[in-house]
mmCIF file of C-alpha atoms in Angstrom:
data_model
loop_
_atom_site.group_PDB
_atom_site.id
_atom_site.type_symbol
_atom_site.label_atom_id
_atom_site.label_comp_id
_atom_site.label_asym_id
_atom_site.label_seq_id
_atom_site.Cartn_x
_atom_site.Cartn_y
_atom_site.Cartn_z
ATOM 1 C CA THR A 1 46.216 214.815 97.034
ATOM 2 C CA VAL A 2 47.999 216.028 100.111
ATOM 3 C CA ALA A 3 51.158 216.768 98.219
ATOM 4 C CA LYS A 4 49.227 218.572 95.523
ATOM 5 C CA VAL A 5 47.477 220.799 98.044
ATOM 6 C CA LEU A 6 50.816 221.569 99.864
ATOM 7 C CA VAL A 7 52.472 222.580 96.592
ATOM 8 C CA GLU A 8 49.431 224.665 95.517
ATOM 9 C CA SER A 9 49.533 226.501 98.897
ATOM 10 C CA GLY A 10 52.645 228.317 97.731
ATOM 11 C CA ALA A 11 54.535 227.241 100.857
ATOM 12 C CA SER A 12 58.258 226.673 100.489
ATOM 13 C CA VAL A 13 58.850 225.092 103.941
ATOM 14 C CA VAL A 14 56.495 222.281 104.783
ATOM 15 C CA ALA A 15 56.269 220.131 107.965
ATOM 16 C CA ASP A 16 54.894 216.590 108.036
ATOM 17 C CA LEU A 17 53.741 216.280 111.606
ATOM 18 C CA GLY A 18 53.637 212.592 112.524
ATOM 19 C CA CYS A 19 55.771 211.744 109.484
ATOM 20 C CA GLY A 20 56.208 208.129 110.350
ATOM 21 C CA GLU A 21 58.510 206.354 107.924
ATOM 22 C CA GLY A 22 58.611 209.291 105.570
ATOM 23 C CA LYS A 23 56.190 208.300 102.796
ATOM 24 C CA LEU A 24 54.815 211.804 102.275
ATOM 25 C CA LEU A 25 58.228 213.344 102.709
ATOM 26 C CA ARG A 26 59.620 211.156 99.916
ATOM 27 C CA ARG A 27 56.768 212.301 97.639
ATOM 28 C CA LEU A 28 57.387 215.881 98.513
ATOM 29 C CA LEU A 29 61.070 215.652 97.737
ATOM 30 C CA LYS A 30 60.026 215.539 93.991
ATOM 31 C CA GLU A 31 58.579 219.005 94.306
ATOM 32 C CA ARG A 32 61.316 221.607 93.543
ATOM 33 C CA SER A 33 59.136 224.487 94.820
ATOM 34 C CA LEU A 34 59.464 223.038 98.368
ATOM 35 C CA LYS A 35 62.819 224.356 99.595
ATOM 36 C CA LYS A 36 62.694 222.729 103.004
ATOM 37 C CA LEU A 37 60.890 219.733 104.484
ATOM 38 C CA ILE A 38 60.561 218.998 108.204
ATOM 39 C CA GLY A 39 59.425 215.589 109.503
ATOM 40 C CA LEU A 40 58.397 215.206 113.125
ATOM 41 C CA ASP A 41 57.521 211.962 114.810
ATOM 42 C CA ALA A 42 57.310 210.567 118.341
ATOM 43 C CA SER A 43 58.870 207.245 117.247
ATOM 44 C CA ALA A 44 62.613 207.216 116.981
ATOM 45 C CA ARG A 45 62.365 203.924 115.091
ATOM 46 C CA SER A 46 60.060 205.452 112.474
ATOM 47 C CA LEU A 47 62.436 208.330 112.065
ATOM 48 C CA ASP A 48 65.326 205.910 111.478
ATOM 49 C CA ARG A 49 63.222 204.169 108.769
ATOM 50 C CA ALA A 50 62.369 207.582 107.275
ATOM 51 C CA ALA A 51 66.056 208.461 107.162
ATOM 52 C CA GLU A 52 66.718 205.144 105.356
ATOM 53 C CA ARG A 53 63.781 205.609 102.973
ATOM 54 C CA LEU A 54 64.969 209.206 102.112
ATOM 55 C CA LYS A 55 68.617 208.100 101.943
ATOM 56 C CA LEU A 56 69.181 211.152 104.100
ATOM 57 C CA GLY A 57 72.697 212.407 103.735
ATOM 58 C CA GLU A 58 73.723 209.628 101.283
ATOM 59 C CA PRO A 59 74.836 210.248 97.714
ATOM 60 C CA GLY A 60 71.764 210.619 95.496
ATOM 61 C CA GLY A 61 69.499 210.896 98.568
ATOM 62 C CA ALA A 62 67.939 213.778 100.368
ATOM 63 C CA SER A 63 70.312 216.419 101.666
ATOM 64 C CA PRO A 64 70.221 217.351 105.343
ATOM 65 C CA GLU A 65 70.001 220.979 104.293
ATOM 66 C CA ARG A 66 66.615 220.254 102.621
ATOM 67 C CA VAL A 67 65.167 217.635 104.952
ATOM 68 C CA THR A 68 65.228 217.669 108.707
ATOM 69 C CA LEU A 69 63.816 214.831 110.807
ATOM 70 C CA LEU A 70 62.877 215.664 114.389
ATOM 71 C CA HIS A 71 62.047 213.496 117.388
ATOM 72 C CA GLY A 72 59.166 215.038 119.309
ATOM 73 C CA ALA A 73 55.549 215.017 120.299
ATOM 74 C CA LEU A 74 52.637 217.139 119.094
ATOM 75 C CA THR A 75 51.404 217.668 122.643
ATOM 76 C CA TYR A 76 54.377 219.919 123.551
ATOM 77 C CA ARG A 77 55.364 223.207 121.839
ATOM 78 C CA ASP A 78 58.459 222.807 119.720
ATOM 79 C CA VAL A 79 60.022 225.815 117.962
ATOM 80 C CA ARG A 80 62.128 223.466 115.738
ATOM 81 C CA TRP A 81 59.230 223.176 113.198
ATOM 82 C CA HIS A 82 57.789 226.749 113.554
ATOM 83 C CA GLU A 83 59.405 227.943 110.360
ATOM 84 C CA ALA A 84 56.957 225.809 108.373
ATOM 85 C CA GLU A 85 54.556 227.715 106.227
ATOM 86 C CA ALA A 86 52.265 224.705 105.851
ATOM 87 C CA ALA A 87 51.902 221.438 107.703
ATOM 88 C CA ALA A 88 50.353 218.008 107.069
ATOM 89 C CA LEU A 89 48.950 215.692 109.775
ATOM 90 C CA ILE A 90 47.995 212.351 108.170
ATOM 91 C CA GLU A 91 46.813 209.498 110.322
ATOM 92 C CA VAL A 92 47.907 211.211 113.573
ATOM 93 C CA ILE A 93 44.809 212.125 115.590
ATOM 94 C CA GLU A 94 43.689 208.529 115.979
ATOM 95 C CA HIS A 95 46.933 207.697 117.762
ATOM 96 C CA LEU A 96 46.415 210.362 120.536
ATOM 97 C CA ASP A 97 44.649 209.697 123.739
ATOM 98 C CA SER A 98 41.478 211.792 123.926
ATOM 99 C CA ASP A 99 42.706 213.584 127.081
ATOM 100 C CA ARG A 100 45.695 214.875 124.992
ATOM 101 C CA LEU A 101 43.658 216.388 122.248
ATOM 102 C CA PRO A 102 43.378 219.871 123.841
ATOM 103 C CA GLN A 103 47.211 220.110 124.101
ATOM 104 C CA PHE A 104 47.576 218.808 120.551
ATOM 105 C CA ALA A 105 45.108 221.480 119.246
ATOM 106 C CA ASP A 106 46.940 224.176 121.125
ATOM 107 C CA VAL A 107 50.332 223.158 119.854
ATOM 108 C CA VAL A 108 49.297 222.706 116.204
ATOM 109 C CA PHE A 109 46.660 225.305 115.730
ATOM 110 C CA GLY A 110 48.013 227.828 118.330
ATOM 111 C CA ALA A 111 51.512 227.675 116.924
ATOM 112 C CA GLY A 112 50.901 230.898 114.887
ATOM 113 C CA ASP A 113 50.023 232.841 117.958
ATOM 114 C CA HIS A 114 53.678 233.376 118.718
ATOM 115 C CA ALA A 115 55.910 236.029 117.148
ATOM 116 C CA GLU A 116 58.622 233.482 116.200
ATOM 117 C CA CYS A 117 56.043 231.390 114.395
ATOM 118 C CA ARG A 118 54.698 231.773 110.904
ATOM 119 C CA ILE A 119 52.073 228.935 110.847
#
């Protein structure tokens, strides 16, 4: 359902914020209308697994030009994913401490308040 909504949004650059091991990214790779995919996660280990799952940079796998995996947190502004025209956050909020929710909301929902952002 999430992949369908992202495709129907008309976005060509999509970020999976809290991408974990890349399950959604792998599904989104099948969608040719999505020109660039960005995965962000706080866990370097999960990002390593995502790279393996996506076969990032391997023959027959996802190309680094189309898929970018980023190590980072959603409680700090990060311009590396601001080119995204749509974003998904699946099973992320429950992993945040309640005192971090205001920063999270500002980073994710306030991202479009800046000239260099298009979210």
